mmCIF file with all atom_site columns, C-alpha atoms in Angstrom:
data_model
loop_
_atom_site.group_PDB
_atom_site.id
_atom_site.type_symbol
_atom_site.label_atom_id
_atom_site.label_alt_id
_atom_site.label_comp_id
_atom_site.label_asym_id
_atom_site.label_entity_id
_atom_site.label_seq_id
_atom_site.pdbx_PDB_ins_code
_atom_site.Cartn_x
_atom_site.Cartn_y
_atom_site.Cartn_z
_atom_site.occupancy
_atom_site.B_iso_or_equiv
_atom_site.pdbx_formal_charge
_atom_site.auth_seq_id
_atom_site.auth_comp_id
_atom_site.auth_asym_id
_atom_site.auth_atom_id
_atom_site.pdbx_PDB_model_num
ATOM 1   C CA . MET A 1 1   ? 1.801   4.301   10.663  1.00 0.00 ? 2   MET A CA 1
ATOM 2   C CA . CYS A 1 2   ? 5.336   2.985   10.857  1.00 0.00 ? 3   CYS A CA 1
ATOM 3   C CA . SER A 1 3   ? 8.172   5.239   9.750   1.00 0.00 ? 4   SER A CA 1
ATOM 4   C CA . ASP A 1 4   ? 8.983   3.070   6.705   1.00 0.00 ? 5   ASP A CA 1
ATOM 5   C CA . CYS A 1 5   ? 5.355   3.215   5.573   1.00 0.00 ? 6   CYS A CA 1
ATOM 6   C CA . VAL A 1 6   ? 5.321   7.004   5.958   1.00 0.00 ? 7   VAL A CA 1
ATOM 7   C CA . ALA A 1 7   ? 8.587   7.220   4.012   1.00 0.00 ? 8   ALA A CA 1
ATOM 8   C CA . SER A 1 8   ? 7.034   5.266   1.115   1.00 0.00 ? 9   SER A CA 1
ATOM 9   C CA . ILE A 1 9   ? 4.132   7.718   0.632   1.00 0.00 ? 10  ILE A CA 1
ATOM 10  C CA . SER A 1 10  ? 6.019   9.912   -1.835  1.00 0.00 ? 11  SER A CA 1
ATOM 11  C CA . ASP A 1 11  ? 7.162   7.002   -4.015  1.00 0.00 ? 12  ASP A CA 1
ATOM 12  C CA . LEU A 1 12  ? 3.740   5.348   -3.994  1.00 0.00 ? 13  LEU A CA 1
ATOM 13  C CA . SER A 1 13  ? 2.036   8.659   -4.797  1.00 0.00 ? 14  SER A CA 1
ATOM 14  C CA . ASP A 1 14  ? 4.402   9.125   -7.744  1.00 0.00 ? 15  ASP A CA 1
ATOM 15  C CA . LEU A 1 15  ? 3.684   5.566   -8.902  1.00 0.00 ? 16  LEU A CA 1
ATOM 16  C CA . ALA A 1 16  ? -0.070  6.191   -8.679  1.00 0.00 ? 17  ALA A CA 1
ATOM 17  C CA . GLU A 1 17  ? 0.299   9.328   -10.814 1.00 0.00 ? 18  GLU A CA 1
ATOM 18  C CA . ARG A 1 18  ? 2.454   7.593   -13.446 1.00 0.00 ? 19  ARG A CA 1
ATOM 19  C CA . ARG A 1 19  ? 0.147   4.583   -13.718 1.00 0.00 ? 20  ARG A CA 1
ATOM 20  C CA . LYS A 1 20  ? -3.297  6.175   -13.351 1.00 0.00 ? 21  LYS A CA 1
ATOM 21  C CA . ASP A 1 21  ? -3.999  6.017   -17.107 1.00 0.00 ? 22  ASP A CA 1
ATOM 22  C CA . LYS A 1 22  ? -2.665  2.455   -17.429 1.00 0.00 ? 23  LYS A CA 1
ATOM 23  C CA . ASP A 1 23  ? -5.422  0.563   -15.596 1.00 0.00 ? 24  ASP A CA 1
ATOM 24  C CA . VAL A 1 24  ? -3.421  0.431   -12.355 1.00 0.00 ? 25  VAL A CA 1
ATOM 25  C CA . THR A 1 25  ? -4.877  1.461   -9.026  1.00 0.00 ? 26  THR A CA 1
ATOM 26  C CA . VAL A 1 26  ? -2.609  2.009   -6.047  1.00 0.00 ? 27  VAL A CA 1
ATOM 27  C CA . VAL A 1 27  ? -4.241  1.320   -2.712  1.00 0.00 ? 28  VAL A CA 1
ATOM 28  C CA . GLY A 1 28  ? -2.416  1.499   0.579   1.00 0.00 ? 29  GLY A CA 1
ATOM 29  C CA . VAL A 1 29  ? -3.826  -0.824  3.206   1.00 0.00 ? 30  VAL A CA 1
ATOM 30  C CA . HIS A 1 30  ? -3.294  0.160   6.785   1.00 0.00 ? 31  HIS A CA 1
ATOM 31  C CA . ILE A 1 31  ? -3.392  -2.747  9.180   1.00 0.00 ? 32  ILE A CA 1
ATOM 32  C CA . LEU A 1 32  ? -4.649  -0.902  12.225  1.00 0.00 ? 33  LEU A CA 1
ATOM 33  C CA . GLU A 1 33  ? -2.305  -1.143  15.122  1.00 0.00 ? 34  GLU A CA 1
ATOM 34  C CA . ARG A 1 34  ? -4.090  -2.336  18.222  1.00 0.00 ? 35  ARG A CA 1
ATOM 35  C CA . ARG A 1 35  ? -3.456  0.899   20.067  1.00 0.00 ? 36  ARG A CA 1
ATOM 36  C CA . LYS A 1 36  ? -4.531  3.140   17.171  1.00 0.00 ? 37  LYS A CA 1
ATOM 37  C CA . THR A 1 37  ? -8.089  4.088   16.323  1.00 0.00 ? 38  THR A CA 1
ATOM 38  C CA . ILE A 1 38  ? -9.759  4.795   13.010  1.00 0.00 ? 39  ILE A CA 1
ATOM 39  C CA . GLU A 1 39  ? -9.865  8.428   14.059  1.00 0.00 ? 40  GLU A CA 1
ATOM 40  C CA . ASP A 1 40  ? -6.059  8.382   14.441  1.00 0.00 ? 41  ASP A CA 1
ATOM 41  C CA . LEU A 1 41  ? -5.737  7.086   10.882  1.00 0.00 ? 42  LEU A CA 1
ATOM 42  C CA . GLU A 1 42  ? -8.178  9.657   9.512   1.00 0.00 ? 43  GLU A CA 1
ATOM 43  C CA . ALA A 1 43  ? -6.219  12.432  11.252  1.00 0.00 ? 44  ALA A CA 1
ATOM 44  C CA . PHE A 1 44  ? -2.997  11.088  9.726   1.00 0.00 ? 45  PHE A CA 1
ATOM 45  C CA . VAL A 1 45  ? -4.535  11.090  6.222   1.00 0.00 ? 46  VAL A CA 1
ATOM 46  C CA . ALA A 1 46  ? -5.818  14.640  6.686   1.00 0.00 ? 47  ALA A CA 1
ATOM 47  C CA . LYS A 1 47  ? -2.372  15.785  7.839   1.00 0.00 ? 48  LYS A CA 1
ATOM 48  C CA . GLN A 1 48  ? -0.733  14.313  4.704   1.00 0.00 ? 49  GLN A CA 1
ATOM 49  C CA . GLY A 1 49  ? -2.903  16.433  2.407   1.00 0.00 ? 50  GLY A CA 1
ATOM 50  C CA . ASP A 1 50  ? -1.678  16.427  -1.211  1.00 0.00 ? 51  ASP A CA 1
ATOM 51  C CA . LYS A 1 51  ? 1.331   14.249  -0.366  1.00 0.00 ? 52  LYS A CA 1
ATOM 52  C CA . LEU A 1 52  ? -0.938  11.196  -0.216  1.00 0.00 ? 53  LEU A CA 1
ATOM 53  C CA . ARG A 1 53  ? -2.210  10.803  -3.797  1.00 0.00 ? 54  ARG A CA 1
ATOM 54  C CA . TYR A 1 54  ? -3.604  7.278   -3.641  1.00 0.00 ? 55  TYR A CA 1
ATOM 55  C CA . SER A 1 55  ? -6.393  5.582   -1.736  1.00 0.00 ? 56  SER A CA 1
ATOM 56  C CA . LEU A 1 56  ? -5.812  4.305   1.754   1.00 0.00 ? 57  LEU A CA 1
ATOM 57  C CA . ALA A 1 57  ? -7.993  1.481   3.054   1.00 0.00 ? 58  ALA A CA 1
ATOM 58  C CA . LYS A 1 58  ? -8.447  0.426   6.650   1.00 0.00 ? 59  LYS A CA 1
ATOM 59  C CA . ASP A 1 59  ? -8.051  -3.283  7.363   1.00 0.00 ? 60  ASP A CA 1
ATOM 60  C CA . LEU A 1 60  ? -10.583 -3.440  10.173  1.00 0.00 ? 61  LEU A CA 1
ATOM 61  C CA . ASP A 1 61  ? -10.883 -7.228  10.273  1.00 0.00 ? 62  ASP A CA 1
ATOM 62  C CA . ARG A 1 62  ? -7.212  -7.908  9.452   1.00 0.00 ? 63  ARG A CA 1
ATOM 63  C CA . SER A 1 63  ? -8.122  -9.812  6.250   1.00 0.00 ? 64  SER A CA 1
ATOM 64  C CA . ALA A 1 64  ? -5.534  -7.842  4.249   1.00 0.00 ? 65  ALA A CA 1
ATOM 65  C CA . GLU A 1 65  ? -2.938  -8.842  6.808   1.00 0.00 ? 66  GLU A CA 1
ATOM 66  C CA . ASN A 1 66  ? -3.701  -12.482 5.963   1.00 0.00 ? 67  ASN A CA 1
ATOM 67  C CA . ILE A 1 67  ? -3.187  -11.817 2.233   1.00 0.00 ? 68  ILE A CA 1
ATOM 68  C CA . TRP A 1 68  ? 0.054   -10.001 3.051   1.00 0.00 ? 69  TRP A CA 1
ATOM 69  C CA . LYS A 1 69  ? 1.360   -12.915 5.111   1.00 0.00 ? 70  LYS A CA 1
ATOM 70  C CA . ALA A 1 70  ? 0.238   -15.510 2.556   1.00 0.00 ? 71  ALA A CA 1
ATOM 71  C CA . SER A 1 71  ? 2.194   -13.586 -0.081  1.00 0.00 ? 72  SER A CA 1
ATOM 72  C CA . GLY A 1 72  ? 5.387   -14.322 1.829   1.00 0.00 ? 73  GLY A CA 1
ATOM 73  C CA . LEU A 1 73  ? 5.983   -10.775 3.015   1.00 0.00 ? 74  LEU A CA 1
ATOM 74  C CA . GLU A 1 74  ? 7.691   -10.453 6.370   1.00 0.00 ? 75  GLU A CA 1
ATOM 75  C CA . ALA A 1 75  ? 8.259   -6.718  6.794   1.00 0.00 ? 76  ALA A CA 1
ATOM 76  C CA . MET A 1 76  ? 6.385   -3.514  6.177   1.00 0.00 ? 77  MET A CA 1
ATOM 77  C CA . PRO A 1 77  ? 5.751   -1.866  3.886   1.00 0.00 ? 78  PRO A CA 1
ATOM 78  C CA . GLY A 1 78  ? 5.187   -4.717  1.488   1.00 0.00 ? 79  GLY A CA 1
ATOM 79  C CA . LEU A 1 79  ? 3.898   -4.418  -2.057  1.00 0.00 ? 80  LEU A CA 1
ATOM 80  C CA . VAL A 1 80  ? 1.393   -6.816  -3.623  1.00 0.00 ? 81  VAL A CA 1
ATOM 81  C CA . VAL A 1 81  ? 0.027   -6.950  -7.165  1.00 0.00 ? 82  VAL A CA 1
ATOM 82  C CA . ILE A 1 82  ? -3.447  -8.468  -7.367  1.00 0.00 ? 83  ILE A CA 1
ATOM 83  C CA . ARG A 1 83  ? -5.325  -9.014  -10.615 1.00 0.00 ? 84  ARG A CA 1
ATOM 84  C CA . ASP A 1 84  ? -8.634  -10.838 -10.965 1.00 0.00 ? 85  ASP A CA 1
ATOM 85  C CA . SER A 1 85  ? -8.474  -11.755 -7.257  1.00 0.00 ? 86  SER A CA 1
ATOM 86  C CA . LYS A 1 86  ? -5.098  -13.488 -7.679  1.00 0.00 ? 87  LYS A CA 1
ATOM 87  C CA . VAL A 1 87  ? -1.788  -12.424 -6.179  1.00 0.00 ? 88  VAL A CA 1
ATOM 88  C CA . LEU A 1 88  ? 0.613   -12.055 -9.116  1.00 0.00 ? 89  LEU A CA 1
ATOM 89  C CA . TRP A 1 89  ? 3.618   -10.652 -7.271  1.00 0.00 ? 90  TRP A CA 1
ATOM 90  C CA . SER A 1 90  ? 4.790   -9.502  -3.877  1.00 0.00 ? 91  SER A CA 1
ATOM 91  C CA . GLY A 1 91  ? 7.938   -7.730  -2.808  1.00 0.00 ? 92  GLY A CA 1
ATOM 92  C CA . TYR A 1 92  ? 9.391   -4.596  -1.298  1.00 0.00 ? 93  TYR A CA 1
ATOM 93  C CA . GLU A 1 93  ? 11.034  -2.511  -4.007  1.00 0.00 ? 94  GLU A CA 1
ATOM 94  C CA . ILE A 1 94  ? 9.091   -0.080  -6.181  1.00 0.00 ? 95  ILE A CA 1
ATOM 95  C CA . ALA A 1 95  ? 11.607  -0.561  -9.015  1.00 0.00 ? 96  ALA A CA 1
ATOM 96  C CA . ASP A 1 96  ? 10.765  -4.297  -9.039  1.00 0.00 ? 97  ASP A CA 1
ATOM 97  C CA . LEU A 1 97  ? 7.066   -3.454  -8.893  1.00 0.00 ? 98  LEU A CA 1
ATOM 98  C CA . GLU A 1 98  ? 7.441   -1.184  -11.936 1.00 0.00 ? 99  GLU A CA 1
ATOM 99  C CA . LYS A 1 99  ? 9.017   -4.082  -13.900 1.00 0.00 ? 100 LYS A CA 1
ATOM 100 C CA . VAL A 1 100 ? 6.132   -6.373  -12.981 1.00 0.00 ? 101 VAL A CA 1
ATOM 101 C CA . LEU A 1 101 ? 3.562   -3.762  -13.969 1.00 0.00 ? 102 LEU A CA 1
ATOM 102 C CA . ASP A 1 102 ? 5.323   -3.229  -17.295 1.00 0.00 ? 103 ASP A CA 1
ATOM 103 C CA . ALA A 1 103 ? 5.150   -6.978  -17.977 1.00 0.00 ? 104 ALA A CA 1
ATOM 104 C CA . ILE A 1 104 ? 1.440   -7.453  -17.308 1.00 0.00 ? 105 ILE A CA 1
#
């Protein structure tokens, strides 16, 4: 995982804890780097232990990458809010994400 994605784990874990009773599910999606294997990702998750308090999905067929790009995101980590299969918001800042979640 990229260093910015690793750095966001704490904030996203905190967000997942704060929102878990408010019908919000935080899911990190790892777009597998070509030189990394699934086993590398599983080892990373195991190493994080209790620091990683949200689900992490593997984008094996790169379909999530297509959603990410279609949302207008150009850097990682990007944040996307999806409800009823529709992208409602995309951005980079957790503070902005919190405002969006409060509004929906």
